Short mmCIF file of C-alpha atoms and ligand atoms in Angstrom, two decimals:
data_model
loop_
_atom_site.label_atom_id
_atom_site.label_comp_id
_atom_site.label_asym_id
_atom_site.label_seq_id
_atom_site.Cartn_x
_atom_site.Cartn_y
_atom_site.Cartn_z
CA UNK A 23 82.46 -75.13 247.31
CA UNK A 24 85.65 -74.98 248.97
CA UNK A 25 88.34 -73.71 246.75
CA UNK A 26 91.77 -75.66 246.19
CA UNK A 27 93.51 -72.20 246.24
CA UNK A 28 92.14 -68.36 247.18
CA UNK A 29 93.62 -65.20 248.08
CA UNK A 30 93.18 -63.28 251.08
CA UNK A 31 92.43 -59.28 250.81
CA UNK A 32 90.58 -57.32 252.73
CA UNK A 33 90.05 -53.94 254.37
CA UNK A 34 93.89 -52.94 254.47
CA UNK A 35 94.36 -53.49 251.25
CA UNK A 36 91.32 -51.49 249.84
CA UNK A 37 92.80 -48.80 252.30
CA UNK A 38 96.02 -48.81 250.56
CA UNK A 39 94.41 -49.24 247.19
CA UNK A 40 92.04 -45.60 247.96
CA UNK A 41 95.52 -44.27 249.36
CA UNK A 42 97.20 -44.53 245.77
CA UNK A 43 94.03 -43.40 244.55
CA UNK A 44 93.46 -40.41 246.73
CA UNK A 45 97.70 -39.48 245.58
CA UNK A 46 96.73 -39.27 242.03
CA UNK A 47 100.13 -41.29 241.29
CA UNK A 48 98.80 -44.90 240.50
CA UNK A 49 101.82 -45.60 237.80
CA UNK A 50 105.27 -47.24 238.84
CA UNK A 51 106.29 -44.70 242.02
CA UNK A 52 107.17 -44.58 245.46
CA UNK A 53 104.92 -47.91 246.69
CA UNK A 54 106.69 -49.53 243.87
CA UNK A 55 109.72 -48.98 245.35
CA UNK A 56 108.81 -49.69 248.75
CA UNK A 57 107.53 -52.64 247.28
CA UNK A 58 110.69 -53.85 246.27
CA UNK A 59 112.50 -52.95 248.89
CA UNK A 60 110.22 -54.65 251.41
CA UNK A 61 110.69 -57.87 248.95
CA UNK A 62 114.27 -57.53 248.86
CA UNK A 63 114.94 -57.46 252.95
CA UNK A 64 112.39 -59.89 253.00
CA UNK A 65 114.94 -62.26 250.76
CA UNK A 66 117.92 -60.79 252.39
CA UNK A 67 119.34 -59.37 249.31
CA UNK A 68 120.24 -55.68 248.36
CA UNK A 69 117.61 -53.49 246.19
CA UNK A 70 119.44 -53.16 243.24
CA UNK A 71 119.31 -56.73 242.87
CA UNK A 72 115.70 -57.34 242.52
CA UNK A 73 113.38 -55.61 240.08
CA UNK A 74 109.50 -55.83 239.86
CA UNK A 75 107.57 -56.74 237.10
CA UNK A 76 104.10 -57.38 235.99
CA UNK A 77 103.73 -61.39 236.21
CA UNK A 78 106.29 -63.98 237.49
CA UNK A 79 106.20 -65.55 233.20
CA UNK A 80 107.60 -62.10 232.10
CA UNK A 81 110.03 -62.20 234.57
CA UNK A 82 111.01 -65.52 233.48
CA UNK A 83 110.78 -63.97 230.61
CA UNK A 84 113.80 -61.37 231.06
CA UNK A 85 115.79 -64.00 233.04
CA UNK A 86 116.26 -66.43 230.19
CA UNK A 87 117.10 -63.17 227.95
CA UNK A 88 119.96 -61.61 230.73
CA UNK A 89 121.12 -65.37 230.61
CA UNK A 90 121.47 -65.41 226.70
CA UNK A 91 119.91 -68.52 226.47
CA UNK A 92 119.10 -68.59 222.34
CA UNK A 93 119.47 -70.95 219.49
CA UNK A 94 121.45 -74.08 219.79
CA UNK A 95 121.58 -73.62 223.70
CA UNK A 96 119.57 -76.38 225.83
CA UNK A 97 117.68 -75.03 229.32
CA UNK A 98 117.13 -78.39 231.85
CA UNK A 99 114.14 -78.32 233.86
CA UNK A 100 112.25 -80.49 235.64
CA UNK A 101 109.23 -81.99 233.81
CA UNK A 102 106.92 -80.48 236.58
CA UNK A 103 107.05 -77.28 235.52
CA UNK A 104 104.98 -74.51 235.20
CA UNK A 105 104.16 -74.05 231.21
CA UNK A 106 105.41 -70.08 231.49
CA UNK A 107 109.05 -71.74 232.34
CA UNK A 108 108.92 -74.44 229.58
CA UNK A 109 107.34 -70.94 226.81
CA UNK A 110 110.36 -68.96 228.53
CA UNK A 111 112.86 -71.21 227.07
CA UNK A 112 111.24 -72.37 223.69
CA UNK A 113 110.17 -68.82 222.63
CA UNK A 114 114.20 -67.88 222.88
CA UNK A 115 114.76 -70.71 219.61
CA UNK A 116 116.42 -72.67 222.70
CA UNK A 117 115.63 -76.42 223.53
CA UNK A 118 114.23 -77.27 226.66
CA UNK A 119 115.49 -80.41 228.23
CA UNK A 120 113.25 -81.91 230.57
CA UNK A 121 114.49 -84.31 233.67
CA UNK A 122 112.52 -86.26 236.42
CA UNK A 123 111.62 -85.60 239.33
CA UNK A 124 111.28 -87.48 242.62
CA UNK A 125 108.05 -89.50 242.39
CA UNK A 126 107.20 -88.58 246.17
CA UNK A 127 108.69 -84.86 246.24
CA UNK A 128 107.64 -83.83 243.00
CA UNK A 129 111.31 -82.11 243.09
CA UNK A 130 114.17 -83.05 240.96
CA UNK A 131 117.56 -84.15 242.95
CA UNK A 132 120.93 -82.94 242.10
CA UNK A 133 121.07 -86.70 240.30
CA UNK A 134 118.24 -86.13 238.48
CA UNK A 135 119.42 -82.59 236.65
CA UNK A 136 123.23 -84.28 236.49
CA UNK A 137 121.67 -86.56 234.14
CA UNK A 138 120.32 -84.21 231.62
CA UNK A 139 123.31 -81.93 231.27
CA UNK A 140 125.48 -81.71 228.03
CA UNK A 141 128.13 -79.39 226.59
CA UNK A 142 125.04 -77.34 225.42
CA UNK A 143 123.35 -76.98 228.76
CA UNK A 144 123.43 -72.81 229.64
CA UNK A 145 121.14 -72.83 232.05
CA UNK A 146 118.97 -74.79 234.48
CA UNK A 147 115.19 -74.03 235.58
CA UNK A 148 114.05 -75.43 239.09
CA UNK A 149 111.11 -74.84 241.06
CA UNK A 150 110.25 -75.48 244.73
CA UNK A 151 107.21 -78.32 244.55
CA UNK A 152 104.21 -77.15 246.59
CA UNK A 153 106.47 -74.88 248.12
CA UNK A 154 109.03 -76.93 249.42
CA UNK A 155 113.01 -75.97 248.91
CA UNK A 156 113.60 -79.64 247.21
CA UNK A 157 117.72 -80.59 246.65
CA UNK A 158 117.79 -77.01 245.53
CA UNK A 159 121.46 -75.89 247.93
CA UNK A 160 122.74 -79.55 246.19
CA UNK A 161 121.41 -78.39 242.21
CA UNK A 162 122.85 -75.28 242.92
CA UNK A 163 126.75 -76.50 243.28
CA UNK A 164 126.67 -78.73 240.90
CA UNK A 165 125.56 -75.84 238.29
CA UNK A 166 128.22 -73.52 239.87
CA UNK A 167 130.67 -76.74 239.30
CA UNK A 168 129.70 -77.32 235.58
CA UNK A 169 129.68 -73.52 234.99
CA UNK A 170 126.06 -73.14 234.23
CA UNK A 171 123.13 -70.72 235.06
CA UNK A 172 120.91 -71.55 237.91
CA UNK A 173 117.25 -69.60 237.61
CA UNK A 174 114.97 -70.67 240.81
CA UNK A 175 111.46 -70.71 239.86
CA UNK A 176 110.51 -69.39 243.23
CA UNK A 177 106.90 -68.98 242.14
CA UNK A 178 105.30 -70.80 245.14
CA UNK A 179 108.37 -70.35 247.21
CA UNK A 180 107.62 -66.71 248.68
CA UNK A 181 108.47 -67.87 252.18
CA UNK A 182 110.15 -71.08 251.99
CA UNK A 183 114.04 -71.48 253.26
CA UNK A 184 117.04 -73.48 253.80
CA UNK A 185 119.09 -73.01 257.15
CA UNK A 186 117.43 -69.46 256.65
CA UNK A 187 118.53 -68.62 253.48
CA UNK A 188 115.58 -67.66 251.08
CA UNK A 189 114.83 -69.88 248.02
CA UNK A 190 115.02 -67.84 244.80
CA UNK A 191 118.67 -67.02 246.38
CA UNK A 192 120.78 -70.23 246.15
CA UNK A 193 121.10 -69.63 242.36
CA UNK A 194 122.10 -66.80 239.64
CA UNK A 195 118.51 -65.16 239.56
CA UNK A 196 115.13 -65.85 240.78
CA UNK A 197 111.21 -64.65 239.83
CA UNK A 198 108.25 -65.32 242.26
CA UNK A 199 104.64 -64.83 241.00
CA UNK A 200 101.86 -62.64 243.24
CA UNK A 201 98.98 -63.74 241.23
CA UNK A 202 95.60 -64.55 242.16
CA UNK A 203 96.37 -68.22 243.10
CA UNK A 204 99.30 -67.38 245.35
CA UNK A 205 100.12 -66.72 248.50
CA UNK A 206 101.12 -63.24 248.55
CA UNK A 207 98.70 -61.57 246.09
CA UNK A 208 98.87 -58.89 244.16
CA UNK A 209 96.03 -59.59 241.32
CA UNK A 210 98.83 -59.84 239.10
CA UNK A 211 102.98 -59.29 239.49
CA UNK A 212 106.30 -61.11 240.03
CA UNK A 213 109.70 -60.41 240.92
CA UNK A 214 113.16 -61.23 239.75
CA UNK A 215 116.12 -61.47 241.44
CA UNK A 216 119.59 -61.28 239.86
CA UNK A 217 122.85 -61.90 242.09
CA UNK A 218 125.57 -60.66 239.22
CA UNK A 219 125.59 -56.65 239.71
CA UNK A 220 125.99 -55.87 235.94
CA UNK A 221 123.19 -57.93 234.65
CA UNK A 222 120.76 -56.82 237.93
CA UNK A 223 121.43 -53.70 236.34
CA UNK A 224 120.15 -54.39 233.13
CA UNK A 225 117.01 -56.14 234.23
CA UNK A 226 115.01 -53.00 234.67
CA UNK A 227 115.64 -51.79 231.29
CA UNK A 228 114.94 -55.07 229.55
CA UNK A 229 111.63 -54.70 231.97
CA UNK A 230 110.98 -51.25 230.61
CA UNK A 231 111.08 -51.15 226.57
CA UNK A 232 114.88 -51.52 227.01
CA UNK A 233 114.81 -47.10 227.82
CA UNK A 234 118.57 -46.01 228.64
CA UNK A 235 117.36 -43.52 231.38
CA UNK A 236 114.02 -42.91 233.29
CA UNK A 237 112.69 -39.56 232.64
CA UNK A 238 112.11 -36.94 235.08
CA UNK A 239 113.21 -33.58 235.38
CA UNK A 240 115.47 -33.93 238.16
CA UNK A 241 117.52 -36.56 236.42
CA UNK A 242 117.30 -34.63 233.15
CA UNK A 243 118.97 -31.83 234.93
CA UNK A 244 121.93 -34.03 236.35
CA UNK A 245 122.51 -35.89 233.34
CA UNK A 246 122.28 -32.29 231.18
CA UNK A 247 119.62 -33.92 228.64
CA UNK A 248 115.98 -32.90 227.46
CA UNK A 249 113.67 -35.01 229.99
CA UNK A 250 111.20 -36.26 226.91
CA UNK A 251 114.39 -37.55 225.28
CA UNK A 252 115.95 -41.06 225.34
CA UNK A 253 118.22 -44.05 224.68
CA UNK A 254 117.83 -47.81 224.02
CA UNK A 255 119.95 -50.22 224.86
CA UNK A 256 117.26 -52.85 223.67
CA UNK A 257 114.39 -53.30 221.79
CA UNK A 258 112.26 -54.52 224.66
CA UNK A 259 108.86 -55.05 226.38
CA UNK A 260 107.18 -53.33 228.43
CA UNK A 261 106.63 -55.76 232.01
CA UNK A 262 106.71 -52.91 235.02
CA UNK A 263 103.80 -52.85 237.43
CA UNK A 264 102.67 -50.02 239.14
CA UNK A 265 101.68 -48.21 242.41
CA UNK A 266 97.94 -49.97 242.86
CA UNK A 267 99.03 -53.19 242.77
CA UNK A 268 102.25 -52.66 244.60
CA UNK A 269 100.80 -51.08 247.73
CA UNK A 270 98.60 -54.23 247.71
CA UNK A 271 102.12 -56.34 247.47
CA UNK A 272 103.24 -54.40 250.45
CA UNK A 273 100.01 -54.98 253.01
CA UNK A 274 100.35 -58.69 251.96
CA UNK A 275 103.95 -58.77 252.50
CA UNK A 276 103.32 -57.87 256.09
CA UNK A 277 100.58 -60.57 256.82
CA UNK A 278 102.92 -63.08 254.94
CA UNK A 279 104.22 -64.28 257.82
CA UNK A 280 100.59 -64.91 259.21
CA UNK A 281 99.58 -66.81 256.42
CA UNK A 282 102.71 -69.16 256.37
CA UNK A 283 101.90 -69.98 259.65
CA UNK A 284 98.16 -70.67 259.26
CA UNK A 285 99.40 -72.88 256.11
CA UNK A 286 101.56 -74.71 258.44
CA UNK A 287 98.61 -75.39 260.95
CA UNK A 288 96.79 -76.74 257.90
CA UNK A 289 99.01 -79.22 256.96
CA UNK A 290 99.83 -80.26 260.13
CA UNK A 291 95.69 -81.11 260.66
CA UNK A 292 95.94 -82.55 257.36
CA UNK A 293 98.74 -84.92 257.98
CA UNK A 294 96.84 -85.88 261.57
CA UNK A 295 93.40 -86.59 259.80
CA UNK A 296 95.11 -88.45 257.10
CA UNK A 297 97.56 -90.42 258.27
CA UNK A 298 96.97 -94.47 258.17
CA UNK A 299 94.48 -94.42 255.71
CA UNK A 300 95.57 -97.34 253.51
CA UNK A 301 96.14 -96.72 249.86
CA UNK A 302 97.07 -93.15 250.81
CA UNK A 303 100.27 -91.27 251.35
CA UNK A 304 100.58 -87.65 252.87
CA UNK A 305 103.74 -85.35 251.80
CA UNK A 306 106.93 -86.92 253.30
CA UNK A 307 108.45 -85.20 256.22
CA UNK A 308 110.55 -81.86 255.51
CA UNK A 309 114.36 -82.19 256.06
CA UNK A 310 115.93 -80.50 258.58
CA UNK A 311 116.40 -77.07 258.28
CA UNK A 312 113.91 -76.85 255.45
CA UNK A 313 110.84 -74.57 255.52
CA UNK A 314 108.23 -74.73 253.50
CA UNK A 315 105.92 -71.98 252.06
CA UNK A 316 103.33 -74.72 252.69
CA UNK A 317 101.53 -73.72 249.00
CA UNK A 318 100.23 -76.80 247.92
CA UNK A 319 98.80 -79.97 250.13
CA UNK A 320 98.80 -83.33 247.98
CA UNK A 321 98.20 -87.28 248.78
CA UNK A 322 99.40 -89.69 246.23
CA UNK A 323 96.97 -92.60 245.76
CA UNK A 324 97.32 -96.34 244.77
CA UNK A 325 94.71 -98.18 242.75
CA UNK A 326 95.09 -95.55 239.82
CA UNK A 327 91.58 -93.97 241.74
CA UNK A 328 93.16 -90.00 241.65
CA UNK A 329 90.86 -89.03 239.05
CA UNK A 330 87.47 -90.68 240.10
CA UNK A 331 88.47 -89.52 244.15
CA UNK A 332 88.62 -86.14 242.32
CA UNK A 333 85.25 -86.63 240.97
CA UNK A 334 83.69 -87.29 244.43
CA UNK A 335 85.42 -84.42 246.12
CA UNK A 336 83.76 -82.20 243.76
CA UNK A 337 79.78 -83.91 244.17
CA UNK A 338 80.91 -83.31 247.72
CA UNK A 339 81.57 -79.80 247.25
CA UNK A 340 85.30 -79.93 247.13
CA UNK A 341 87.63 -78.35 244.54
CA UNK A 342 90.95 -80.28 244.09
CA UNK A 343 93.81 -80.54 241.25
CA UNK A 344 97.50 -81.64 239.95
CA UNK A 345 99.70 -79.10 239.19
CA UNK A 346 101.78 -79.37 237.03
CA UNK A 347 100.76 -81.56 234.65
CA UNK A 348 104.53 -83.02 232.99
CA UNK A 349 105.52 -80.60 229.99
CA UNK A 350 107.25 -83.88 228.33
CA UNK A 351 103.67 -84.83 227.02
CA UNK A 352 102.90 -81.94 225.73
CA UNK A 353 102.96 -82.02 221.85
CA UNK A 354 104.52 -78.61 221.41
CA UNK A 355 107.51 -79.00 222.74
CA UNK A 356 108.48 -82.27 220.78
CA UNK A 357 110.33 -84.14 223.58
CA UNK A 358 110.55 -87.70 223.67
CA UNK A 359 112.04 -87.94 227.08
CA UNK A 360 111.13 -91.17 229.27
CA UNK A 361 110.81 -90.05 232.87
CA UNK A 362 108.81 -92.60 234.80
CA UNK A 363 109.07 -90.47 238.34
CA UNK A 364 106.96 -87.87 236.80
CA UNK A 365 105.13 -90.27 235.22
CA UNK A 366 104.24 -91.83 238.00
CA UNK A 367 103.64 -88.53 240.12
CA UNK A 368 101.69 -86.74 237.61
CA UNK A 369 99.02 -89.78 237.59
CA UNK A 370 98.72 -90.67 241.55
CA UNK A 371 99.13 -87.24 243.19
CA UNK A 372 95.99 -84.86 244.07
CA UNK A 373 96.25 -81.16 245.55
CA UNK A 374 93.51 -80.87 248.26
CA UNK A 375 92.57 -77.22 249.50
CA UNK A 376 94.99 -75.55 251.08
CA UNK A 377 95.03 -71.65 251.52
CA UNK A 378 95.33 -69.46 254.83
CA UNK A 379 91.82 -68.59 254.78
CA UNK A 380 90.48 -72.34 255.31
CA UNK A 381 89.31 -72.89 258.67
CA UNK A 382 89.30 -76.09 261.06
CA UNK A 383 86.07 -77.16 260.02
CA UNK A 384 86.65 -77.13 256.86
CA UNK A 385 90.09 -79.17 257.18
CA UNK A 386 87.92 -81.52 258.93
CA UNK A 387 85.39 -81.70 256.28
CA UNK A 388 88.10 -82.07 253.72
CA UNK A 389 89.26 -85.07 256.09
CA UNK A 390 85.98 -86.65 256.26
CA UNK A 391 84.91 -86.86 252.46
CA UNK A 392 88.87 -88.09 251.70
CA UNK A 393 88.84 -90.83 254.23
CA UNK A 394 85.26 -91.95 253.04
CA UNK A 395 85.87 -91.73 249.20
CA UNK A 396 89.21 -93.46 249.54
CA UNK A 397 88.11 -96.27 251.36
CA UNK A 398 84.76 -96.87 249.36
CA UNK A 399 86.67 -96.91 246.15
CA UNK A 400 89.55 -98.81 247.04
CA UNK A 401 87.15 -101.20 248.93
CA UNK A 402 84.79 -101.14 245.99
CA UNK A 403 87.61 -102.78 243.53
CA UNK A 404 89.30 -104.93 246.09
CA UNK A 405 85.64 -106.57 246.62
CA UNK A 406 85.22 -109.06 244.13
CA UNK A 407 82.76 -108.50 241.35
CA UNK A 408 79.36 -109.60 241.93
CA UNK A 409 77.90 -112.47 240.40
C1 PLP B 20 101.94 -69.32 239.00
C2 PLP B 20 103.26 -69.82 238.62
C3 PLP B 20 104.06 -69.16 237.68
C4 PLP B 20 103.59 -68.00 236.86
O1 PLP B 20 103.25 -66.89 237.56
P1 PLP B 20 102.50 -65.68 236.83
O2 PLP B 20 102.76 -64.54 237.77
O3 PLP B 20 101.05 -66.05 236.76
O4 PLP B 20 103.10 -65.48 235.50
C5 PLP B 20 105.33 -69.65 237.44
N1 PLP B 20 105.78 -70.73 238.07
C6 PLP B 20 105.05 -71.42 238.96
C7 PLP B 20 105.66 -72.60 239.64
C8 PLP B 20 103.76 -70.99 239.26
O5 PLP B 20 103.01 -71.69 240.13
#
């Protein structure tokens, strides 16, 4: 079977792994630290502004709490969302306001969040569809304009930029995700990002059970305290990661880089193998200056045939998916919106395989089995019926 998405570890990271071991210090340390401030260089930011935590939903999480998003308040965010964002908001007592998105991008535009702001709107959730930056520099002036929190869900974004500025950036905070399905893996973890100094500086205590001060005897000493001894300044959760899984984070943020590129490669031999076969369409061309993390790979099909060419990938030994199916029909969040670009999107649009560790051949076989399903079921309805 060829998986739709799979991580890539190996021998450095099991050496880095019996490293932490071997140190006897596998809680939050020194490799979480470096961690962070490998991630933070990496997005061009300063330390203090980004804090590590144990998945990219708690960081979420702590974002929609340092944004005071609570009763009465409305969050905006594109229908194709990951279900962690739309929990973030709706756990909070807040109401989540979904918008479209653009059936061929997956993104929302600028136009597209415009239309579901009101005098209640705190803050607005985007992502980056399949990796791609989307109208995200646009979103994020108009939110600066209206006066309202931007938080980039820059989940699948790790590497993806706009005239070289890192998504995750262009807005008030950000949180990426290193679990098992992304590109930079950590087995589990995330990061947020917060640009205001005051509330980055709260974001590790919300991340850590709200404690005032870390402990240690060195700090004790300075501060003139017992170092068992502590404040709150919240009664909060406990998200931190720790030393294991952030020396993994910081081998994989080194081959990053090396995977973004193989990505690329893959898409490019995608788009190739794919292009003029009729009923099909490949991912539109990226805009200047945009790069793309290359995460997902999707075609969007006519003939309503997504879910039966889905079925004959897998006899074939193929694993695709959709992501994200539209939060606006799920029950639980009551919403009533109409948003026939998601609609639309959600229904037609298939993620084929697409991680670093795919190779040529099995592009090519990907390639194959698309071009021969499409065209027998498209050519199978457009036949007429037998007598
Ligand atoms: C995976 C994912 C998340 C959640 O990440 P976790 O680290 O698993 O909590 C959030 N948003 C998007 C867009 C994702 O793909």
């Amino acid at each position: 079977m060829i998986n739709v998405f799979q991580p890539m570890l190996g021998e450095q990271e099991l050496a880095a792994v019996r490293e932490v071991f071997e140190s006897n210090w596998i809680g939050r340390g020194e490799r979480t630290k470096a961690f962070e401030e490998g991630f933070a260089r990496h997005l061009g930011v300063g330390p203090r502004h980004v804090t590590s935590t144990n998945s990219c939903t708690e960081a979420t999480f702590i974002a929609m709490e340092l944004a005071d998003v609570g009763p009465g308040a409305e969050v905006v965010l594109p229908t194709i969302s990951f279900v962690g964002a739309g929990n973030a908001v709706a756990s909070r007592g807040a109401r989540p306001v979904f918008c479209d998105v653009d059936p061929r991008t997956l993104n929302p535009t600028a136009d597209h969040v415009e239309a579901a702001l009101t005098p209640r709107t705190r803050a607005v959730v985007v992502l980056h569809y399949g990796g791609r930056p989307g109208d995200v520099a646009r979103i994020a002036e108009l939110c600066r304009e209206r006066g309202v929190l931007l938080v980039e869900d820059a989940a699948i974004a790790v590497a993806s930029r706009v005239d070289g500025r890192a998504c995750g950036t262009f807005g008030d905070m950000g949180v990426w995700s290193f679990d098992h399905g992304k590109i930079l893996v950590t087995v589990d973890g995330g990061m947020l990002y917060v640009r205001d100094p005051e509330l980055a500086a709260r974001a590790p205590k919300l991340a850590y059970l709200g404690m005032e001060q870390v402990s240690g005897y060195d700090q004790a000493l300075r501060a003139r305290t017992r170092w068992w001894e502590f404040e709150l300044s919240s009664f909060s959760r406990r998200s931190v990661t720790n030393d294991v899984l952030s020396a993994v984070g910081l081998v994989q943020l080194g081959r990053l880089p090396g995977f973004v590129a193989r990505r690329r490669r893959i898409a490019e031999r995608y788009d190739r193998g794919l292009a003029g076969v009729e009923g099909l369409l490949c991912p539109p061309p990226l805009p200047p200056g945009h790069e793309s993390s290359h995460y997902m790979y999707w075609i969007q099909l006519e003939g309503g045939i997504r879910d039966d060419l889905a079925r004959d990938l897998y006899e074939r030994g193929i694993y695709t998916t959709f992501r994200y199916p539209p939060l606006h029909r799920v029950r639980a969040y009551g919403s009533d919106a109409v948003l026939p670009g998601a609609d639309r999107a959600a229904d037609g649009t298939l993620l084929l395989p697409m991680h670093q560790g795919l190779t040529d051949a099995d592009v090519d076989r990907v390639v194959d089995a698309v071009r021969e399903c499409v065209r027998a079921r498209l050519g199978r309805r457009r036949s007429p019926a037998p007598a």
